[in-house]
PDB file of C-alpha atoms in Angstrom:
ATOM      1  CA  MET A 285      77.536  94.259 124.048  1.00  0.00           C
ATOM      2  CA  PRO A 286      80.270  94.312 121.361  1.00  0.00           C
ATOM      3  CA  SER A 287      79.851  96.714 118.476  1.00  0.00           C
ATOM      4  CA  PRO A 288      78.602  95.088 115.259  1.00  0.00           C
ATOM      5  CA  GLU A 289      81.132  94.053 112.645  1.00  0.00           C
ATOM      6  CA  PRO A 290      81.303  96.684 109.855  1.00  0.00           C
ATOM      7  CA  GLU A 291      79.755  95.593 106.571  1.00  0.00           C
ATOM      8  CA  ILE A 292      82.077  94.634 103.701  1.00  0.00           C
ATOM      9  CA  THR A 293      80.982  97.830 101.874  1.00  0.00           C
ATOM     10  CA  ASP A 294      82.195  99.966 104.789  1.00  0.00           C
ATOM     11  CA  PRO A 295      85.710 101.376 104.135  1.00  0.00           C
ATOM     12  CA  SER A 296      86.533 100.885 107.833  1.00  0.00           C
ATOM     13  CA  ASN A 297      86.264  97.119 107.314  1.00  0.00           C
ATOM     14  CA  PRO A 298      89.750  95.747 106.444  1.00  0.00           C
ATOM     15  CA  ASP A 299      88.189  93.372 103.897  1.00  0.00           C
ATOM     16  CA  TYR A 300      86.700  96.347 102.039  1.00  0.00           C
ATOM     17  CA  ILE A 301      89.953  96.945 100.137  1.00  0.00           C
ATOM     18  CA  PHE A 302      89.912  93.449  98.713  1.00  0.00           C
ATOM     19  CA  GLN A 303      86.241  93.660  97.781  1.00  0.00           C
ATOM     20  CA  ALA A 304      87.056  96.927  96.007  1.00  0.00           C
ATOM     21  CA  ILE A 305      89.951  95.277  94.161  1.00  0.00           C
ATOM     22  CA  ARG A 306      87.731  92.414  93.064  1.00  0.00           C
ATOM     23  CA  GLU A 307      85.181  94.877  91.705  1.00  0.00           C
ATOM     24  CA  ARG A 308      87.776  97.103  90.004  1.00  0.00           C
ATOM     25  CA  ILE A 309      90.274  94.435  88.996  1.00  0.00           C
ATOM     26  CA  TYR A 310      89.877  95.045  85.290  1.00  0.00           C
ATOM     27  CA  ASN A 311      87.990  98.341  85.232  1.00  0.00           C
ATOM     28  CA  HIS A 312      86.576  99.175  81.777  1.00  0.00           C
ATOM     29  CA  GLY A 313      89.484  97.474  80.026  1.00  0.00           C
ATOM     30  CA  LEU A 314      92.068  99.224  82.209  1.00  0.00           C
ATOM     31  CA  ILE A 315      94.340  97.269  84.524  1.00  0.00           C
ATOM     32  CA  THR A 316      94.130  98.840  87.956  1.00  0.00           C
ATOM     33  CA  THR A 317      97.095  99.882  90.036  1.00  0.00           C
ATOM     34  CA  GLU A 318      95.768  97.722  92.862  1.00  0.00           C
ATOM     35  CA  LEU A 319      95.970  94.625  90.676  1.00  0.00           C
ATOM     36  CA  ILE A 320      99.569  95.436  89.748  1.00  0.00           C
ATOM     37  CA  VAL A 321     100.415  95.871  93.435  1.00  0.00           C
ATOM     38  CA  VAL A 322      98.692  92.575  94.307  1.00  0.00           C
ATOM     39  CA  ILE A 323     100.552  90.623  91.615  1.00  0.00           C
ATOM     40  CA  ALA A 324     103.910  92.297  92.372  1.00  0.00           C
ATOM     41  CA  HIS A 325     103.587  91.556  96.094  1.00  0.00           C
ATOM     42  CA  PHE A 326     102.446  88.012  95.446  1.00  0.00           C
ATOM     43  CA  LEU A 327     105.443  87.413  93.151  1.00  0.00           C
ATOM     44  CA  ALA A 328     107.818  89.024  95.661  1.00  0.00           C
ATOM     45  CA  ALA A 329     106.437  86.936  98.529  1.00  0.00           C
ATOM     46  CA  ARG A 330     106.827  83.750  96.486  1.00  0.00           C
ATOM     47  CA  HIS A 331     110.535  84.631  96.139  1.00  0.00           C
ATOM     48  CA  ASN A 332     110.857  85.846  99.753  1.00  0.00           C
ATOM     49  CA  LEU A 333     111.567  89.408  98.626  1.00  0.00           C
ATOM     50  CA  LEU A 334     110.586  92.637 100.318  1.00  0.00           C
ATOM     51  CA  LEU A 335     109.000  95.450  98.282  1.00  0.00           C
ATOM     52  CA  THR A 336     109.315  99.073  99.320  1.00  0.00           C
ATOM     53  CA  LEU A 337     106.989 101.897  98.338  1.00  0.00           C
ATOM     54  CA  GLU A 338     109.626 103.147  95.887  1.00  0.00           C
ATOM     55  CA  ASP A 339     110.047  99.638  94.417  1.00  0.00           C
ATOM     56  CA  VAL A 340     106.326  99.285  93.705  1.00  0.00           C
ATOM     57  CA  SER A 341     106.076 102.828  92.316  1.00  0.00           C
ATOM     58  CA  GLY A 342     109.083 102.125  90.072  1.00  0.00           C
ATOM     59  CA  ILE A 343     107.550  98.863  88.893  1.00  0.00           C
ATOM     60  CA  ILE A 344     104.370 100.690  87.863  1.00  0.00           C
ATOM     61  CA  VAL A 345     106.315 103.400  85.999  1.00  0.00           C
ATOM     62  CA  ARG A 346     108.527 100.866  84.199  1.00  0.00           C
ATOM     63  CA  LEU A 347     105.497  98.751  83.332  1.00  0.00           C
ATOM     64  CA  GLN A 348     103.748 101.790  81.816  1.00  0.00           C
ATOM     65  CA  GLU A 349     106.893 102.697  79.848  1.00  0.00           C
ATOM     66  CA  SER A 350     107.848  99.228  78.646  1.00  0.00           C
ATOM     67  CA  ARG A 351     104.406  97.763  77.983  1.00  0.00           C
ATOM     68  CA  PRO A 352     102.309 100.502  76.351  1.00  0.00           C
ATOM     69  CA  LYS A 353      99.837  97.929  75.011  1.00  0.00           C
ATOM     70  CA  LEU A 354      98.836  97.063  78.578  1.00  0.00           C
ATOM     71  CA  ARG A 355      96.152  99.612  79.368  1.00  0.00           C
ATOM     72  CA  ILE A 356      97.020 100.622  82.923  1.00  0.00           C
ATOM     73  CA  HIS A 357      94.834 102.978  84.941  1.00  0.00           C
ATOM     74  CA  GLU A 358      96.840 106.164  85.515  1.00  0.00           C
ATOM     75  CA  ILE A 359      97.880 107.330  88.975  1.00  0.00           C
ATOM     76  CA  ALA A 360      99.802 110.357  90.145  1.00  0.00           C
ATOM     77  CA  MET A 361     103.492 109.566  90.353  1.00  0.00           C
ATOM     78  CA  ARG A 362     106.423 111.810  91.139  1.00  0.00           C
ATOM     79  CA  ARG A 363     110.154 111.423  91.027  1.00  0.00           C
ATOM     80  CA  VAL A 364     112.064 111.246  94.306  1.00  0.00           C
ATOM     81  CA  PRO A 365     115.832 110.854  94.891  1.00  0.00           C
ATOM     82  CA  HIS A 366     115.646 107.038  94.959  1.00  0.00           C
ATOM     83  CA  GLY A 367     113.121 106.507  92.171  1.00  0.00           C
ATOM     84  CA  TYR A 368     109.385 107.197  92.210  1.00  0.00           C
ATOM     85  CA  TYR A 369     106.664 107.848  94.769  1.00  0.00           C
ATOM     86  CA  SER A 370     102.881 107.518  94.634  1.00  0.00           C
ATOM     87  CA  GLU A 371     100.438 108.541  97.370  1.00  0.00           C
ATOM     88  CA  ASP A 372      98.025 105.922  96.007  1.00  0.00           C
ATOM     89  CA  VAL A 373     100.569 103.151  96.527  1.00  0.00           C
ATOM     90  CA  GLU A 374     101.407 104.489  99.992  1.00  0.00           C
ATOM     91  CA  ALA A 375      97.704 104.505 100.942  1.00  0.00           C
ATOM     92  CA  PHE A 376      97.348 100.921  99.706  1.00  0.00           C
ATOM     93  CA  PHE A 377     100.386  99.881 101.788  1.00  0.00           C
ATOM     94  CA  GLY A 378      98.747 101.518 104.815  1.00  0.00           C
ATOM     95  CA  ARG A 379      95.501  99.631 104.248  1.00  0.00           C
ATOM     96  CA  LEU A 380      97.391  96.344 103.941  1.00  0.00           C
ATOM     97  CA  ILE A 381      99.208  96.930 107.226  1.00  0.00           C
ATOM     98  CA  GLY A 382      96.106  98.317 108.972  1.00  0.00           C
ATOM     99  CA  GLY A 383      93.989  95.386 107.810  1.00  0.00           C
ATOM    100  CA  GLY A 384      96.487  92.854 109.142  1.00  0.00           C
ATOM    101  CA  TYR A 385      97.512  91.539 105.707  1.00  0.00           C
ATOM    102  CA  ALA A 386     101.123  92.688 105.822  1.00  0.00           C
ATOM    103  CA  ASP A 387     103.805  93.774 108.253  1.00  0.00           C
ATOM    104  CA  SER A 388     106.098  96.776 107.977  1.00  0.00           C
ATOM    105  CA  GLU A 389     109.668  95.630 107.637  1.00  0.00           C
ATOM    106  CA  LYS A 390     112.881  97.488 106.712  1.00  0.00           C
ATOM    107  CA  GLY A 391     111.119 100.320 104.871  1.00  0.00           C
ATOM    108  CA  GLY A 392     108.804  98.014 102.958  1.00  0.00           C
ATOM    109  CA  ILE A 393     106.019  95.617 103.609  1.00  0.00           C
ATOM    110  CA  LYS A 394     105.934  91.866 103.705  1.00  0.00           C
ATOM    111  CA  LEU A 395     102.737  89.904 103.258  1.00  0.00           C
ATOM    112  CA  ASN A 396     101.826  87.640 106.141  1.00  0.00           C
ATOM    113  CA  ASP A 397      99.891  84.367 105.776  1.00  0.00           C
ATOM    114  CA  LYS A 398      96.540  86.191 105.764  1.00  0.00           C
ATOM    115  CA  GLY A 399      97.771  88.536 103.026  1.00  0.00           C
ATOM    116  CA  LEU A 400      99.227  85.721 100.933  1.00  0.00           C
ATOM    117  CA  LYS A 401      95.964  83.806 101.153  1.00  0.00           C
ATOM    118  CA  ILE A 402      93.787  86.722 100.043  1.00  0.00           C
ATOM    119  CA  PHE A 403      96.256  87.760  97.310  1.00  0.00           C
ATOM    120  CA  GLN A 404      96.243  84.179  96.037  1.00  0.00           C
ATOM    121  CA  GLU A 405      92.432  84.282  95.894  1.00  0.00           C
ATOM    122  CA  ILE A 406      92.431  87.598  94.009  1.00  0.00           C
ATOM    123  CA  THR A 407      95.054  86.504  91.475  1.00  0.00           C
ATOM    124  CA  GLY A 408      93.250  83.173  91.044  1.00  0.00           C
ATOM    125  CA  GLU A 409      89.949  84.938  90.343  1.00  0.00           C
ATOM    126  CA  PHE A 410      91.552  87.264  87.803  1.00  0.00           C
ATOM    127  CA  PHE A 411      93.374  84.344  86.158  1.00  0.00           C
ATOM    128  CA  SER A 412      90.139  82.373  85.752  1.00  0.00           C
ATOM    129  CA  ASP A 413      88.314  85.443  84.335  1.00  0.00           C
ATOM    130  CA  GLU A 414      91.094  86.791  82.075  1.00  0.00           C
ATOM    131  CA  PRO A 415      93.817  84.102  81.704  1.00  0.00           C
ATOM    132  CA  ILE A 416      95.650  85.622  78.732  1.00  0.00           C
ATOM    133  CA  VAL A 417      95.676  89.136  80.212  1.00  0.00           C
ATOM    134  CA  PHE A 418      96.755  87.742  83.595  1.00  0.00           C
ATOM    135  CA  ILE A 419      99.662  85.714  82.184  1.00  0.00           C
ATOM    136  CA  GLU A 420     100.901  88.660  80.111  1.00  0.00           C
ATOM    137  CA  LEU A 421     100.541  91.032  83.050  1.00  0.00           C
ATOM    138  CA  ALA A 422     102.299  88.726  85.536  1.00  0.00           C
ATOM    139  CA  ARG A 423     105.142  88.063  83.056  1.00  0.00           C
ATOM    140  CA  SER A 424     105.503  91.778  82.351  1.00  0.00           C
ATOM    141  CA  ILE A 425     105.473  92.652  86.056  1.00  0.00           C
ATOM    142  CA  TRP A 426     108.181  90.079  86.805  1.00  0.00           C
ATOM    143  CA  GLN A 427     110.318  91.376  83.918  1.00  0.00           C
ATOM    144  CA  VAL A 428     110.230  94.927  85.288  1.00  0.00           C
ATOM    145  CA  MET A 429     110.435  93.794  88.941  1.00  0.00           C
ATOM    146  CA  TYR A 430     113.670  91.895  88.511  1.00  0.00           C
ATOM    147  CA  PRO A 431     115.859  94.907  87.665  1.00  0.00           C
ATOM    148  CA  VAL A 432     114.124  97.053  90.298  1.00  0.00           C
ATOM    149  CA  LEU A 433     114.744  94.509  93.030  1.00  0.00           C
ATOM    150  CA  PHE A 434     118.211  93.463  91.949  1.00  0.00           C
ATOM    151  CA  LYS A 435     119.284  96.857  90.521  1.00  0.00           C
ATOM    152  CA  ALA A 436     120.095  95.266  87.159  1.00  0.00           C
ATOM    153  CA  PRO A 437     119.300  96.719  83.709  1.00  0.00           C
ATOM    154  CA  ILE A 438     115.940  95.881  82.108  1.00  0.00           C
ATOM    155  CA  ILE A 439     116.257  92.988  79.671  1.00  0.00           C
TER     156      ILE A 439
END
C-alpha cells in the first residue's frame, strides 16, 4: 500500500512552500523575501532569463537600498566576491528544485511549466488583493533586475 500523500501543512510536501508564501505574502505590512523571489523569477522567465542565487540576492539588496518606502522583511545577507549571498534565498532555490518547480541550470535556476503556473497563480492572487502595492513592487523589481542581469548601471 502506498504511503499517504503528506498534508499541505507538512513541510515535506513540495506544495507547502507555496501555501506558506500565500499566507505570508504581505506579512504585517512587510513584503516578504519569498514574494520578491517569486516576482523576480516570474519576470525573468517571461523574458527567458536565468537568475542565479547571487542575482536574486543582489536584486533584494538593491531593492532595499533604492526603494526604502517599500517595507521589505529583512533577511541575512552577506557580501561575496561576485555580489551578495543569502542562505534564505539558497534554501528557497533548493525547495523550488526539490519540489519540481524549477531546474538547476548554469549556476542558477529556471522555472519549468509547473513553476511558471504556480508563480502566475501567486502573483495573480497578490495582484487582486493589493494591486497598487503589486504594480509598484513589480516595477521596482524590474528596475533593479535589469542592471543586475545586464550588468548596466541602475537608472
